[in-house]
mmCIF file of C-alpha atoms in Angstrom:
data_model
loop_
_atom_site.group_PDB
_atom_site.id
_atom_site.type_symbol
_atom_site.label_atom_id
_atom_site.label_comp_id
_atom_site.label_asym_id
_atom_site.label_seq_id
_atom_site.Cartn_x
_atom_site.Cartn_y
_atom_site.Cartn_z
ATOM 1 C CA UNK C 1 -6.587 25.630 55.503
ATOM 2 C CA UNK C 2 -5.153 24.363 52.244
ATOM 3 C CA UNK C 3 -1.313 25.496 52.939
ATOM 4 C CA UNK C 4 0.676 23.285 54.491
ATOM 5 C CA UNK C 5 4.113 25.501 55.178
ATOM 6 C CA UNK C 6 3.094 29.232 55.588
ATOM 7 C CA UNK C 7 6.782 30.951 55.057
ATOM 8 C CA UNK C 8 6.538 35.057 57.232
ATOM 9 C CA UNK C 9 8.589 37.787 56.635
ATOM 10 C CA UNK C 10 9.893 39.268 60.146
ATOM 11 C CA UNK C 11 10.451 43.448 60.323
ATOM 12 C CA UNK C 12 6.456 45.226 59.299
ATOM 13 C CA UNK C 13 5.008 41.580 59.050
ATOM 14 C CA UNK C 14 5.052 39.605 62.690
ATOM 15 C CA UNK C 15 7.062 41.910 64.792
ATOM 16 C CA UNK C 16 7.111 45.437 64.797
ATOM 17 C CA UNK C 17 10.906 46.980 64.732
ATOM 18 C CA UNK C 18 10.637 50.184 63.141
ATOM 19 C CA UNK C 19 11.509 52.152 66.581
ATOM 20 C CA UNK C 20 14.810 50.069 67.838
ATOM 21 C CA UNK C 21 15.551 50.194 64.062
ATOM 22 C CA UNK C 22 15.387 53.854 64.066
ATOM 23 C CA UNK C 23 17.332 54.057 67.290
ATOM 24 C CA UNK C 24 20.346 52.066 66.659
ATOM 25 C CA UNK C 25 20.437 53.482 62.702
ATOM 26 C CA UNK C 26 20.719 57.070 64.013
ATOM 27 C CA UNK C 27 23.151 56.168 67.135
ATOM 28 C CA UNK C 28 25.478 54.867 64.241
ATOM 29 C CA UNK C 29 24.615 58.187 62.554
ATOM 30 C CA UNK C 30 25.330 60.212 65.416
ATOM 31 C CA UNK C 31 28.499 58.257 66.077
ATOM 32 C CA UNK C 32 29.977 59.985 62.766
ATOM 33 C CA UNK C 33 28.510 63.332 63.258
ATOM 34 C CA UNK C 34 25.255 62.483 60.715
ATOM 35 C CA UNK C 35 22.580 63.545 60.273
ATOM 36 C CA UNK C 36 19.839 61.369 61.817
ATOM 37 C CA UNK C 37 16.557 59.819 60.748
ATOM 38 C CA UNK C 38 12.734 59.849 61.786
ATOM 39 C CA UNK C 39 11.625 56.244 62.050
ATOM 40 C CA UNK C 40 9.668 56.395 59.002
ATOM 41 C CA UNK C 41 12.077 57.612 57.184
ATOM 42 C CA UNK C 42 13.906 54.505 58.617
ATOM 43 C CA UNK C 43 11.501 51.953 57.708
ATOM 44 C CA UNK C 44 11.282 53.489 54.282
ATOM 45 C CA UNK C 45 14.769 52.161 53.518
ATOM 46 C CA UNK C 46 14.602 48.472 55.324
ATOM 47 C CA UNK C 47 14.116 45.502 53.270
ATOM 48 C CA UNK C 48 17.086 44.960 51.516
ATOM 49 C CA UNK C 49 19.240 43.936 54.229
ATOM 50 C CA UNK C 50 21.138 46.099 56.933
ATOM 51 C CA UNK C 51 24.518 46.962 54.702
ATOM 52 C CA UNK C 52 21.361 48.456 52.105
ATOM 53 C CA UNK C 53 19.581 50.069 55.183
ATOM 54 C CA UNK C 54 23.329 51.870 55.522
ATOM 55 C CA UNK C 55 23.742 52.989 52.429
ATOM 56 C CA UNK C 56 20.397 54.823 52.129
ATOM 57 C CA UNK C 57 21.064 56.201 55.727
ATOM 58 C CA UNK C 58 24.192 57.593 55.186
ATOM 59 C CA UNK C 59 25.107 61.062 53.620
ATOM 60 C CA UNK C 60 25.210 60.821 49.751
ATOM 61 C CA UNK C 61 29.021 60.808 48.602
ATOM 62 C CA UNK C 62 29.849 58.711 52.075
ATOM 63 C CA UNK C 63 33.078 56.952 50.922
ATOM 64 C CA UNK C 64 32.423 52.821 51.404
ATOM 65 C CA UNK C 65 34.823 52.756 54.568
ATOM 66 C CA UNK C 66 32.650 54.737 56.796
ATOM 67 C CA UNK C 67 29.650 53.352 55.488
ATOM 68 C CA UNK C 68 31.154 50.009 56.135
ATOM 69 C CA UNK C 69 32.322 51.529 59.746
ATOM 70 C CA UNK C 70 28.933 53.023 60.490
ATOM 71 C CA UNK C 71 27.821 49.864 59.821
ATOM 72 C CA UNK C 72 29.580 47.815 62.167
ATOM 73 C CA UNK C 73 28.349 50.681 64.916
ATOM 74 C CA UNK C 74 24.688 49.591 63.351
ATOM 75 C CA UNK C 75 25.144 45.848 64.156
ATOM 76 C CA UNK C 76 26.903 46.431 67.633
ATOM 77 C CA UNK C 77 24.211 48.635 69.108
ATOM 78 C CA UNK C 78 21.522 46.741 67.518
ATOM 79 C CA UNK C 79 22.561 43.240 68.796
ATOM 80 C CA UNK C 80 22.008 44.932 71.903
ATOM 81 C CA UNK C 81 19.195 46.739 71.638
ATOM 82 C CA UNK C 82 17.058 45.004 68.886
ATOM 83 C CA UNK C 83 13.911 43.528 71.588
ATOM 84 C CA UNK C 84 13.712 46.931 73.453
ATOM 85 C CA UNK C 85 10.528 48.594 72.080
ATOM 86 C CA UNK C 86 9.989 45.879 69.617
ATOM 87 C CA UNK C 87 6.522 43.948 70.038
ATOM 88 C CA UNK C 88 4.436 41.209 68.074
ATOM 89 C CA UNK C 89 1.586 43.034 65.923
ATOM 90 C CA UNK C 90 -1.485 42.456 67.831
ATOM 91 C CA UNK C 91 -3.116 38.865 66.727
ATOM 92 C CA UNK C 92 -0.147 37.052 65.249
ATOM 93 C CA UNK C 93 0.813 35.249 68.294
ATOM 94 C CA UNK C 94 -2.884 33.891 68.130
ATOM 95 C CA UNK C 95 -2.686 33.430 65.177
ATOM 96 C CA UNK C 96 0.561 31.565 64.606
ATOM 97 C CA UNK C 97 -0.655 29.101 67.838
ATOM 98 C CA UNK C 98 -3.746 27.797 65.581
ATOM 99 C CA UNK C 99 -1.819 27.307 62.611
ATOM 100 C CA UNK C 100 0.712 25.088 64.792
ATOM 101 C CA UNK C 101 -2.553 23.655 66.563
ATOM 102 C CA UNK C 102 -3.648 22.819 62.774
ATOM 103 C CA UNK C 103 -0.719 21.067 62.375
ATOM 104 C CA UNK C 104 0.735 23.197 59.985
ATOM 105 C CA UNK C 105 4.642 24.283 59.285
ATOM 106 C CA UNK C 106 6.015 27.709 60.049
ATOM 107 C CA UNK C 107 8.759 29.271 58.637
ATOM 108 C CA UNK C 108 10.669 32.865 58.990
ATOM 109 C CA UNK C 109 12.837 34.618 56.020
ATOM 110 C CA UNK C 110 14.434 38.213 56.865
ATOM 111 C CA UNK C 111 16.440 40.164 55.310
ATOM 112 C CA UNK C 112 17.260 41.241 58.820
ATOM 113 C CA UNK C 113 21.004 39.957 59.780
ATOM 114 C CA UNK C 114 20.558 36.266 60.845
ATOM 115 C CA UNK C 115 21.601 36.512 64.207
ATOM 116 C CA UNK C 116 19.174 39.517 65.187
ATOM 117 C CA UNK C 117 16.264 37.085 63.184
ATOM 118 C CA UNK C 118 17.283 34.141 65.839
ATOM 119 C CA UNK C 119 17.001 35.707 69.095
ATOM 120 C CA UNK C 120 13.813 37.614 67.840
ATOM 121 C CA UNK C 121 12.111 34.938 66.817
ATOM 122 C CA UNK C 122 13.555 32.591 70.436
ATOM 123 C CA UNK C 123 12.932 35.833 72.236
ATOM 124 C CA UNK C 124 9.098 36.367 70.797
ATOM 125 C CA UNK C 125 7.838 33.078 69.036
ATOM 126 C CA UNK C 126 9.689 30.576 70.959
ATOM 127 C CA UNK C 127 8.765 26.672 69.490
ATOM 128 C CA UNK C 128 6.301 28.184 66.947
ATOM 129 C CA UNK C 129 8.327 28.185 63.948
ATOM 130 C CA UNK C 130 9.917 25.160 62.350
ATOM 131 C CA UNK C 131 12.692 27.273 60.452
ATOM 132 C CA UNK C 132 14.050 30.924 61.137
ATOM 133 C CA UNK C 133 16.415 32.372 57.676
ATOM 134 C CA UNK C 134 17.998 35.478 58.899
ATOM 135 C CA UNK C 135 20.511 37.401 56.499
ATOM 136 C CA UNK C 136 23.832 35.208 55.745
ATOM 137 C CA UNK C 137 26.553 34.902 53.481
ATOM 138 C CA UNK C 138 25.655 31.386 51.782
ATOM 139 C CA UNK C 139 22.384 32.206 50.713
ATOM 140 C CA UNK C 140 21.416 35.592 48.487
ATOM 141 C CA UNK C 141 19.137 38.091 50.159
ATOM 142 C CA UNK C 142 15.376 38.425 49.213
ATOM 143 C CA UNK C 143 14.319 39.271 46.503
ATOM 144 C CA UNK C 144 16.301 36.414 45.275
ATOM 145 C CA UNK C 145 13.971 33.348 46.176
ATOM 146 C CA UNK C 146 17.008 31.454 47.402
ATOM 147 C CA UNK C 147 16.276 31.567 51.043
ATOM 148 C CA UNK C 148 12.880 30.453 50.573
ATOM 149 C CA UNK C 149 13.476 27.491 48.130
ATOM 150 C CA UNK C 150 15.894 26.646 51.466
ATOM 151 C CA UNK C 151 13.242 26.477 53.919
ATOM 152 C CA UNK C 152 10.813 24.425 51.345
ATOM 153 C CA UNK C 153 13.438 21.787 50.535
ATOM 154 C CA UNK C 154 14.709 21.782 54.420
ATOM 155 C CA UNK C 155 11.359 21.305 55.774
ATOM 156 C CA UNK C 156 9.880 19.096 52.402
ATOM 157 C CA UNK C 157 7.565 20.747 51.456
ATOM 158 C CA UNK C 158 5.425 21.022 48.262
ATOM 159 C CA UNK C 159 5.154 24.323 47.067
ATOM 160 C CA UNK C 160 1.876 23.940 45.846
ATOM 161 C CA UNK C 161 0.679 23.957 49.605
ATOM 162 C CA UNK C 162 3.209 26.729 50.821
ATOM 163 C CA UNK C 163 2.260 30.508 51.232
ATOM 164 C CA UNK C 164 4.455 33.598 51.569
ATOM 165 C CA UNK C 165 3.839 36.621 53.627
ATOM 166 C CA UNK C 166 5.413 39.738 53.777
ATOM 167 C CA UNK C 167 4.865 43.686 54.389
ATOM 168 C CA UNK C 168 6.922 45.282 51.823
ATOM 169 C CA UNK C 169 7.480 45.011 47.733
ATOM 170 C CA UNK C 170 10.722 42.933 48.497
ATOM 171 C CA UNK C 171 8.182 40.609 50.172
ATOM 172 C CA UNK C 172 5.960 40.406 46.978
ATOM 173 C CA UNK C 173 8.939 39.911 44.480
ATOM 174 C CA UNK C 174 10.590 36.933 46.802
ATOM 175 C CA UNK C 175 7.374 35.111 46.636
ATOM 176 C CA UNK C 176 6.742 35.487 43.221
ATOM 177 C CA UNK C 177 10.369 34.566 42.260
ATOM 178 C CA UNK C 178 10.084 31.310 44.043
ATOM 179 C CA UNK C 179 6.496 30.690 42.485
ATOM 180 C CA UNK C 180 4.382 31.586 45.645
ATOM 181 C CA UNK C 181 0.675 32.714 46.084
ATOM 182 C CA UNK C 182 1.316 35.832 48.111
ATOM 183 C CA UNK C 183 -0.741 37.648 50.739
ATOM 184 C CA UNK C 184 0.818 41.167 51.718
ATOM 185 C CA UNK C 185 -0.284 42.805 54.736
ATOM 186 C CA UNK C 186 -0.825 46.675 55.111
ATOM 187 C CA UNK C 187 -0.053 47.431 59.164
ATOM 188 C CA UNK C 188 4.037 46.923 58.310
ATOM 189 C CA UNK C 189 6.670 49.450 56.617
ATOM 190 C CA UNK C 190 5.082 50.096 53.239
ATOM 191 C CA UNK C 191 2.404 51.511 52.317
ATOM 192 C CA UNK C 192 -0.550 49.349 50.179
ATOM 193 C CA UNK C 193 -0.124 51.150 46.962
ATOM 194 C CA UNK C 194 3.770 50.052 46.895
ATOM 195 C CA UNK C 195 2.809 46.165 47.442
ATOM 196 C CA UNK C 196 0.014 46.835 44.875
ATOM 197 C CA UNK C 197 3.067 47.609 42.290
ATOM 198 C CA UNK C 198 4.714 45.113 43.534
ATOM 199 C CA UNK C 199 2.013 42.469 42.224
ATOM 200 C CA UNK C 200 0.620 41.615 45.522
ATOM 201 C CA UNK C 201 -3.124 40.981 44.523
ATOM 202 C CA UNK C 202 -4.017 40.409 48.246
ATOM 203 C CA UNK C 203 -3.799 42.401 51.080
ATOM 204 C CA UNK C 204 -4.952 41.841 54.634
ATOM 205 C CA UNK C 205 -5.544 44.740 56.978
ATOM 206 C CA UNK C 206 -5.055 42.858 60.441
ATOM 207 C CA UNK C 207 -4.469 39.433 61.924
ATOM 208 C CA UNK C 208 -8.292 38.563 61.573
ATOM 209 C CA UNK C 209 -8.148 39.562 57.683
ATOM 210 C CA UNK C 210 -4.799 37.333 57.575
ATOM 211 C CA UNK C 211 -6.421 34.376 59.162
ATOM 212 C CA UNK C 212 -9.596 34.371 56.673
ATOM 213 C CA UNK C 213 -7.337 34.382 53.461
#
């Protein structure tokens, strides 16, 4: 294991959301007489951040104070509802416990809002990772590399021995922007071809794949 810090994206990476996603995105829908989603057509929009997951959810032409409003429906019902169907991906717990056994440093950047990202990751990985970045207003929102270069300098790190993982082409591009090998993995929201635009020359197909590279 030459990585020292291995830095995980959250939503289509370690836990699977898609389904209270979907659920609290079309109660906000519903809420304002919209129509509503399937859950892929929910995960196709994630990745940018919640007020982004919104905006693509909304009607076109939706003037920005009901988005806003349907967003603040969004947040409500999800802070309730965000751990209700959601699960680990099968492996990763297993998989995070020998990198910890290894002695190795664990980090989690989302796009997800930040305080969603901390109760998942209390609620699911509880003492496994050293750092959890959620969404917030002091730091810019992957793709920018911002969150990440936090979690390297908080934790000291050398990025030559840090490694970024993520399911989606926001994923690839925050890695690469902060100078990161990148492994994508296939099982989250995108499909392969779209991280295979993205630049992602490595691609794992399950936890076992994950834990070779």
């Amino acid at each position: 294991m030459k990585y020292e810090l291995y830095i995980f994206d959250l939503d289509g990476t370690i836990l699977d959301t898609e389904k209270d996603l979907a659920i609290s995105v079309n109660y906000a829908l519903s809420v304002f007489d919209f129509p509503t989603l399937s859950i892929g057509e929910v995960a196709d929009r994630t990745g940018n951040g919640v007020k982004r997951l919104i905006e693509k959810s909304v009607p076109k032409n939706t003037d920005a104070k009901t988005t806003l409003a349907v967003l603040d429906v969004f947040k409500q019902h999800y802070f309730y509802h965000c751990a209700d169907h959601t699960k680990p991906y099968d492996g990763i717990i297993e998989l995070l416990k020998e990198l910890k056994t290894h002695g190795k440093k664990l980090a989690v950047v989302s796009n997800k809002m930040d305080s969603a990202v901390q109760e998942l990751a209390r609620d699911y990985f509880d003492g496994l990772f050293d750092v959890v970045v959620g969404q917030r207003d002091d730091v810019r929102a992957k793709p920018y590399p911002d969150s990440v270069n936090k979690v390297i300098q908080t934790l000291e790190a050398d990025k030559a021995e840090t490694l970024y993982i993520g399911d989606s082409e926001v994923d690839v591009q925050t890695g690469l922007n902060a100078g990161l090998p990148v492994i994508a993995v296939s099982w989250g929201f995108r499909p392969r071809e779209v991280v295979i635009v993205a630049g992602a020359e490595k691609i794992a197909d399950n936890a076992s794949e994950l834990k070779q590279y």
